[in-house]
Coordinates of N, CA and C in Angstrom, one line a residue:
M1261 N -8.7 6.2 12.4 CA -7.8 5.3 11.6 C -8.4 4.0 11.4
A1262 N -8.2 3.4 10.3 CA -8.8 2.2 9.9 C -8.0 1.0 10.5
D1263 N -8.7 -0.1 10.7 CA -8.0 -1.4 11.0 C -7.5 -2.0 9.7
I1264 N -6.2 -2.4 9.8 CA -5.6 -2.9 8.5 C -6.3 -4.1 7.9
N1265 N -6.9 -4.9 8.8 CA -7.6 -6.1 8.3 C -8.9 -5.7 7.6
D1266 N -9.5 -4.6 8.0 CA -10.7 -4.0 7.3 C -10.3 -3.6 5.9
V1267 N -9.2 -2.9 5.8 CA -8.7 -2.4 4.5 C -8.4 -3.6 3.6
A1268 N -7.7 -4.6 4.1 CA -7.4 -5.8 3.3 C -8.7 -6.5 2.9
N1269 N -9.7 -6.6 3.8 CA -10.9 -7.3 3.5 C -11.7 -6.5 2.4
W1270 N -11.7 -5.2 2.5 CA -12.4 -4.3 1.5 C -11.8 -4.5 0.1
I1271 N -10.5 -4.5 0.1 CA -9.8 -4.7 -1.2 C -10.0 -6.0 -1.8
L1272 N -10.0 -7.1 -0.9 CA -10.2 -8.4 -1.4 C -11.7 -8.6 -1.9
F1273 N -12.6 -8.0 -1.3 CA -14.0 -8.1 -1.7 C -14.3 -7.3 -3.0
H1274 N -13.7 -6.1 -3.1 CA -14.0 -5.3 -4.3 C -13.0 -5.4 -5.4
G1275 N -11.8 -5.9 -5.1 CA -10.8 -6.0 -6.2 C -11.0 -7.3 -7.1
S1276 N -10.2 -7.3 -8.1 CA -10.3 -8.5 -9.0 C -9.0 -9.3 -9.0
K1277 N -9.1 -10.6 -8.9 CA -8.0 -11.5 -9.0 C -6.8 -11.0 -8.2
V1278 N -7.0 -10.9 -6.9 CA -6.0 -10.4 -5.9 C -5.2 -11.5 -5.3
N1279 N -3.9 -11.6 -5.6 CA -3.0 -12.5 -4.8 C -2.3 -11.7 -3.8
N1280 N -1.4 -12.3 -3.0 CA -0.7 -11.7 -2.0 C 0.1 -10.5 -2.5
K1281 N 0.8 -10.6 -3.6 CA 1.6 -9.5 -4.1 C 0.8 -8.4 -4.5
K1282 N -0.3 -8.6 -5.2 CA -1.2 -7.6 -5.6 C -1.9 -6.9 -4.4
L1283 N -2.3 -7.7 -3.4 CA -2.8 -7.1 -2.2 C -1.9 -6.2 -1.6
Q1284 N -0.6 -6.6 -1.5 CA 0.4 -5.7 -0.9 C 0.5 -4.4 -1.6
K1285 N 0.5 -4.4 -2.9 CA 0.7 -3.2 -3.6 C -0.6 -2.3 -3.6
L1286 N -1.7 -2.9 -3.6 CA -3.0 -2.2 -3.5 C -3.1 -1.5 -2.2
M1287 N -2.7 -2.2 -1.1 CA -2.7 -1.6 0.2 C -1.6 -0.5 0.3
Y1288 N -0.5 -0.7 -0.3 CA 0.6 0.3 -0.3 C 0.1 1.6 -1.0
Y1289 N -0.5 1.4 -2.2 CA -1.0 2.6 -2.9 C -2.2 3.3 -2.2
S1290 N -3.0 2.5 -1.5 CA -4.1 3.1 -0.7 C -3.5 3.9 0.4
Y1291 N -2.5 3.4 1.1 CA -1.8 4.0 2.2 C -1.2 5.3 1.7
A1292 N -0.5 5.2 0.6 CA 0.3 6.4 0.0 C -0.7 7.5 -0.4
W1293 N -1.7 7.2 -1.1 CA -2.6 8.2 -1.6 C -3.5 8.8 -0.5
Y1294 N -3.8 8.0 0.5 CA -4.5 8.5 1.7 C -3.6 9.6 2.4
L1295 N -2.3 9.3 2.5 CA -1.4 10.3 3.1 C -1.5 11.6 2.4
V1296 N -1.4 11.5 1.0 CA -1.4 12.7 0.2 C -2.7 13.5 0.3
I1297 N -3.8 12.7 0.2 CA -5.1 13.4 0.1 C -5.6 14.0 1.4
M1298 N -5.2 13.3 2.5 CA -5.7 13.7 3.9 C -4.8 14.6 4.7
N1299 N -3.6 14.9 4.1 CA -2.6 15.7 4.9 C -2.0 16.8 4.1
E1300 N -1.4 17.7 4.9 CA -0.5 18.7 4.3 C 0.9 18.3 4.7
R1301 N 1.9 18.8 4.1 CA 3.3 18.4 4.4 C 3.7 18.7 5.8
W1302 N 3.2 19.8 6.4 CA 3.6 20.2 7.7 C 3.1 19.1 8.7
E1303 N 1.9 18.5 8.4 CA 1.4 17.5 9.3 C 2.3 16.2 9.3
I1304 N 2.9 15.9 8.2 CA 3.8 14.8 8.1 C 5.1 15.2 8.9
L1305 N 5.6 16.4 8.7 CA 6.8 16.8 9.4 C 6.6 16.9 10.9
T1306 N 5.4 17.2 11.4 CA 5.2 17.4 12.9 C 4.5 16.2 13.5
N1307 N 4.6 15.1 12.8 CA 4.0 13.8 13.3 C 2.5 14.0 13.7
Q1308 N 1.8 14.8 13.0 CA 0.3 14.9 13.2 C -0.4 14.3 12.0
T1309 N 0.2 13.3 11.4 CA -0.2 12.7 10.2 C -1.5 11.9 10.4
I1310 N -2.4 12.1 9.4 CA -3.6 11.3 9.4 C -3.3 10.1 8.4
K1311 N -3.3 8.9 9.0 CA -2.9 7.7 8.2 C -4.2 6.8 8.0
L1312 N -4.1 6.0 6.9 CA -5.1 5.1 6.6 C -5.1 4.0 7.7
F1313 N -4.0 3.5 8.1 CA -3.8 2.6 9.2 C -2.4 2.8 9.7
N1314 N -2.1 2.1 10.8 CA -0.9 2.5 11.6 C 0.4 1.6 11.2
Q1315 N 0.2 0.5 10.5 CA 1.3 -0.3 10.1 C 2.2 0.4 9.0
K1316 N 3.4 0.0 9.0 CA 4.4 0.6 8.0 C 4.6 -0.4 6.9
F1317 N 5.2 0.1 5.8 CA 5.6 -0.8 4.7 C 7.1 -0.8 4.7
E1318 N 7.6 -2.0 4.3 CA 9.1 -2.2 4.3 C 9.5 -2.4 2.9
A1319 N 10.8 -2.2 2.6 CA 11.4 -2.2 1.2 C 11.8 -3.7 0.9
W1320 N 10.8 -4.6 0.8 CA 11.1 -6.0 0.5 C 11.6 -6.1 -1.0
I1321 N 12.1 -7.3 -1.3 CA 12.6 -7.5 -2.7 C 11.5 -7.3 -3.7
H1322 N 10.3 -7.7 -3.5 CA 9.2 -7.5 -4.5 C 8.4 -6.3 -4.3
G1323 N 9.0 -5.3 -3.7 CA 8.3 -4.0 -3.5 C 7.8 -3.7 -2.1
P1324 N 7.1 -2.6 -1.9 CA 6.6 -2.3 -0.6 C 5.7 -3.4 0.0
T1325 N 6.0 -3.8 1.2 CA 5.3 -4.9 1.8 C 5.0 -4.6 3.3
C1326 N 3.8 -4.9 3.7 CA 3.4 -4.8 5.1 C 3.4 -6.2 5.7
P1327 N 4.4 -6.4 6.5 CA 4.6 -7.8 7.0 C 3.3 -8.4 7.7
T1328 N 2.5 -7.6 8.4 CA 1.3 -8.1 9.0 C 0.4 -8.8 8.0
I1329 N 0.2 -8.2 6.9 CA -0.7 -8.7 5.9 C 0.0 -9.8 5.1
Y1330 N 1.2 -9.6 4.8 CA 2.0 -10.6 4.0 C 1.9 -12.0 4.7
Y1331 N 2.2 -12.0 6.0 CA 2.1 -13.3 6.7 C 0.7 -13.8 6.9
K1332 N -0.3 -13.0 7.0 CA -1.6 -13.5 7.1 C -2.1 -14.2 5.8
Y1333 N -1.6 -13.8 4.6 CA -2.0 -14.4 3.4 C -0.8 -15.1 2.7
K1334 N 0.2 -15.4 3.4 CA 1.4 -16.0 2.8 C 1.1 -17.4 2.1
G1335 N 0.2 -18.1 2.7 CA -0.1 -19.4 2.1 C -0.7 -19.4 0.7
Y1336 N -1.1 -18.2 0.2 CA -1.7 -18.1 -1.1 C -0.6 -18.0 -2.2
T1337 N 0.6 -17.6 -1.8 CA 1.7 -17.3 -2.7 C 1.2 -16.6 -3.9
S1338 N 1.3 -17.2 -5.0 CA 0.8 -16.4 -6.3 C -0.6 -16.8 -6.6
F1339 N -1.3 -17.5 -5.8 CA -2.7 -17.9 -6.1 C -3.6 -16.8 -5.6
E1340 N -4.8 -16.7 -6.3 CA -5.8 -15.7 -6.0 C -6.3 -15.9 -4.6
I1341 N -6.4 -14.9 -3.8 CA -6.9 -15.0 -2.4 C -8.5 -15.1 -2.5
D1342 N -9.1 -16.0 -1.8 CA -10.5 -16.1 -1.8 C -11.2 -14.8 -1.4
K1343 N -12.2 -14.5 -2.1 CA -13.0 -13.3 -1.8 C -13.7 -13.5 -0.5
P1344 N -13.8 -12.5 0.4 CA -14.6 -12.7 1.6 C -16.0 -12.8 1.2
S1345 N -16.8 -13.5 2.0 CA -18.2 -13.7 1.7 C -19.1 -12.4 1.9
S1346 N -18.5 -11.5 2.7 CA -19.2 -10.2 2.9 C -18.1 -9.1 3.2
C1347 N -18.6 -7.9 3.2 CA -17.6 -6.8 3.4 C -18.2 -5.9 4.5
E1348 N -18.5 -6.4 5.6 CA -18.9 -5.5 6.7 C -17.6 -4.9 7.3
T1349 N -17.7 -3.6 7.4 CA -16.5 -2.8 7.7 C -16.8 -1.6 8.6
S1350 N -15.8 -1.2 9.3 CA -15.9 0.1 10.0 C -15.2 1.2 9.3
L1351 N -14.9 1.0 8.0 CA -14.2 2.1 7.3 C -15.2 3.3 7.1
N1352 N -14.6 4.5 7.2 CA -15.4 5.7 7.0 C -15.5 6.0 5.6
P1353 N -16.4 7.0 5.2 CA -16.6 7.3 3.8 C -15.3 7.8 3.1
D1354 N -14.5 8.6 3.8 CA -13.2 9.1 3.2 C -12.3 7.9 2.9
E1355 N -12.2 7.0 3.8 CA -11.3 5.8 3.6 C -11.8 5.0 2.4
I1356 N -13.1 4.7 2.3 CA -13.7 4.0 1.2 C -13.5 4.7 -0.1
D1357 N -13.6 6.0 -0.1 CA -13.4 6.8 -1.3 C -12.0 6.7 -1.8
V1358 N -11.0 6.8 -1.0 CA -9.6 6.6 -1.4 C -9.4 5.2 -1.9
L1359 N -9.9 4.2 -1.2 CA -9.7 2.8 -1.6 C -10.3 2.6 -3.0
Q1360 N -11.5 3.1 -3.2 CA -12.2 3.0 -4.5 C -11.4 3.7 -5.6
Q1361 N -10.8 4.9 -5.3 CA -10.0 5.6 -6.3 C -8.8 4.8 -6.7
V1362 N -8.2 4.2 -5.7 CA -7.0 3.3 -5.9 C -7.3 2.1 -6.7
L1363 N -8.4 1.5 -6.4 CA -8.8 0.3 -7.2 C -9.1 0.7 -8.7
D1364 N -9.8 1.9 -8.8 CA -10.1 2.4 -10.2 C -8.8 2.5 -11.0
V1365 N -7.7 2.9 -10.4 CA -6.5 3.1 -11.2 C -5.6 1.8 -11.2
Y1366 N -5.4 1.2 -10.1 CA -4.4 0.1 -10.0 C -4.9 -1.3 -10.1
D1367 N -6.2 -1.5 -10.0 CA -6.7 -2.9 -10.0 C -6.6 -3.6 -11.4
L1368 N -6.4 -2.8 -12.4 CA -6.3 -3.4 -13.7 C -4.9 -4.1 -14.0
Y1369 N -4.0 -3.8 -13.0 CA -2.7 -4.4 -13.1 C -2.6 -5.7 -12.3
T1370 N -1.6 -6.5 -12.7 CA -1.4 -7.8 -12.0 C -0.4 -7.4 -10.8
G1371 N -0.2 -8.3 -9.9 CA 0.7 -8.1 -8.8 C 2.1 -7.9 -9.4
K1372 N 2.5 -8.6 -10.4 CA 3.9 -8.5 -11.0 C 4.0 -7.1 -11.6
E1373 N 3.0 -6.6 -12.3 CA 3.1 -5.3 -12.9 C 3.1 -4.2 -11.9
L1374 N 2.4 -4.4 -10.8 CA 2.4 -3.4 -9.7 C 3.8 -3.4 -9.0
E1375 N 4.4 -4.6 -8.9 CA 5.7 -4.7 -8.4 C 6.7 -3.9 -9.2
S1376 N 6.6 -4.1 -10.5 CA 7.5 -3.3 -11.4 C 7.3 -1.8 -11.3
I1377 N 6.1 -1.4 -11.2 CA 5.8 0.1 -11.1 C 6.4 0.6 -9.8
S1378 N 6.2 -0.2 -8.7 CA 6.7 0.3 -7.4 C 8.3 0.3 -7.4
H1379 N 8.9 -0.5 -8.2 CA 10.4 -0.5 -8.2 C 10.9 0.7 -9.0
Q1380 N 10.1 1.4 -9.6 CA 10.5 2.6 -10.3 C 10.2 3.9 -9.5
E1381 N 9.7 3.8 -8.3 CA 9.3 4.9 -7.5 C 10.2 5.1 -6.3
K1382 N 10.5 6.4 -6.0 CA 11.4 6.8 -5.0 C 11.2 6.2 -3.6
P1383 N 10.0 6.1 -3.0 CA 9.9 5.6 -1.7 C 10.6 4.2 -1.5
W1384 N 10.4 3.3 -2.4 CA 11.0 2.0 -2.4 C 12.5 2.1 -2.7
I1385 N 12.8 2.8 -3.8 CA 14.2 2.9 -4.3 C 15.1 3.4 -3.2
E1386 N 14.7 4.5 -2.5 CA 15.6 5.1 -1.5 C 16.0 4.1 -0.3
K1387 N 15.1 3.2 0.0 CA 15.4 2.2 1.0 C 16.1 1.0 0.6
R1388 N 16.3 0.9 -0.7 CA 17.0 -0.3 -1.3 C 18.4 0.1 -1.7
V1389 N 18.9 1.3 -1.5 CA 20.2 1.7 -1.9 C 21.3 0.8 -1.3
G1390 N 22.2 0.3 -2.1 CA 23.3 -0.5 -1.6 C 22.9 -2.0 -1.4
L1391 N 21.7 -2.4 -1.7 CA 21.2 -3.7 -1.6 C 21.2 -4.4 -3.0
G1392 N 21.5 -5.7 -3.0 CA 21.4 -6.4 -4.3 C 19.9 -6.7 -4.6
C1393 N 19.6 -7.1 -5.8 CA 18.3 -7.4 -6.3 C 17.5 -8.4 -5.4
Y1394 N 18.3 -9.3 -4.9 CA 17.6 -10.4 -4.1 C 18.0 -10.4 -2.6
E1395 N 18.5 -9.2 -2.2 CA 18.9 -9.1 -0.8 C 17.7 -8.6 0.0
A1396 N 17.5 -9.3 1.1 CA 16.3 -9.0 2.0 C 16.6 -7.7 2.7
S1397 N 15.5 -7.0 3.0 CA 15.5 -5.8 3.8 C 14.2 -5.6 4.6
N1398 N 14.3 -5.0 5.8 CA 13.1 -4.7 6.5 C 13.1 -3.2 6.8
E1399 N 13.8 -2.4 6.0 CA 13.8 -1.0 6.1 C 12.4 -0.4 5.9
E1400 N 12.0 0.4 6.8 CA 10.6 1.0 6.6 C 10.6 2.2 5.7
L1401 N 9.6 2.2 4.8 CA 9.5 3.4 3.9 C 9.1 4.6 4.7
S1402 N 9.6 5.7 4.3 CA 9.4 7.0 5.0 C 8.1 7.6 4.6
D1403 N 7.3 8.0 5.6 CA 6.0 8.7 5.2 C 6.2 10.0 4.5
L1404 N 7.3 10.7 4.9 CA 7.6 12.0 4.3 C 8.0 11.8 2.8
T1405 N 8.8 10.8 2.5 CA 9.1 10.5 1.1 C 7.9 10.0 0.3
I1406 N 7.1 9.2 0.9 CA 5.9 8.7 0.3 C 5.0 10.0 -0.1
F1407 N 4.8 10.8 0.9 CA 4.0 12.0 0.7 C 4.6 12.9 -0.4
D1408 N 5.9 13.2 -0.3 CA 6.5 14.1 -1.3 C 6.4 13.5 -2.7
Y1409 N 6.7 12.2 -2.8 CA 6.7 11.6 -4.1 C 5.4 11.6 -4.8
Y1410 N 4.3 11.1 -4.1 CA 3.0 11.0 -4.7 C 2.4 12.4 -4.8
S1411 N 2.7 13.3 -3.9 CA 2.2 14.7 -4.1 C 2.7 15.3 -5.4
S1412 N 4.0 15.0 -5.7 CA 4.6 15.5 -7.0 C 3.9 14.8 -8.2
Q1413 N 3.4 13.6 -8.0 CA 2.7 13.0 -9.2 C 1.4 13.6 -9.5
M1414 N 0.8 14.3 -8.5 CA -0.5 15.0 -8.8 C -0.3 16.3 -9.6
E1415 N 0.9 16.8 -9.6 CA 1.1 18.1 -10.2 C 1.2 18.0 -11.7

């Protein structure tokens, strides 16, 4: 399992114009697609899940958010986060492959566009039921829902 900071560092080094919101969504999509690519449904159901990293995403107002990374880069608000000077990492080839595939698809979007996309997807929507648009929530997104939703997108 990867260290969450290694994943963030890799995305910041290889991504384009990444602010905190965009970083959150790129990390979320990396986490989601890694679940789908590396697991079968029974592994999710029996807690034998292979995850990209161990932290969970919560159903925040602006979409799926990992608090650990949010608070680390909170000072950047909507400004682009400085690229790391290097990308030394302990990520394995499978992790890097998924991260690259996610960047290939999602990096062309802004953080605001990725927020809008995530607001149309079941994993975030199901944890926002009964909440107002600007009502805070720390409800964790379900790995099973994430797996089922993105698996269905592959079909």
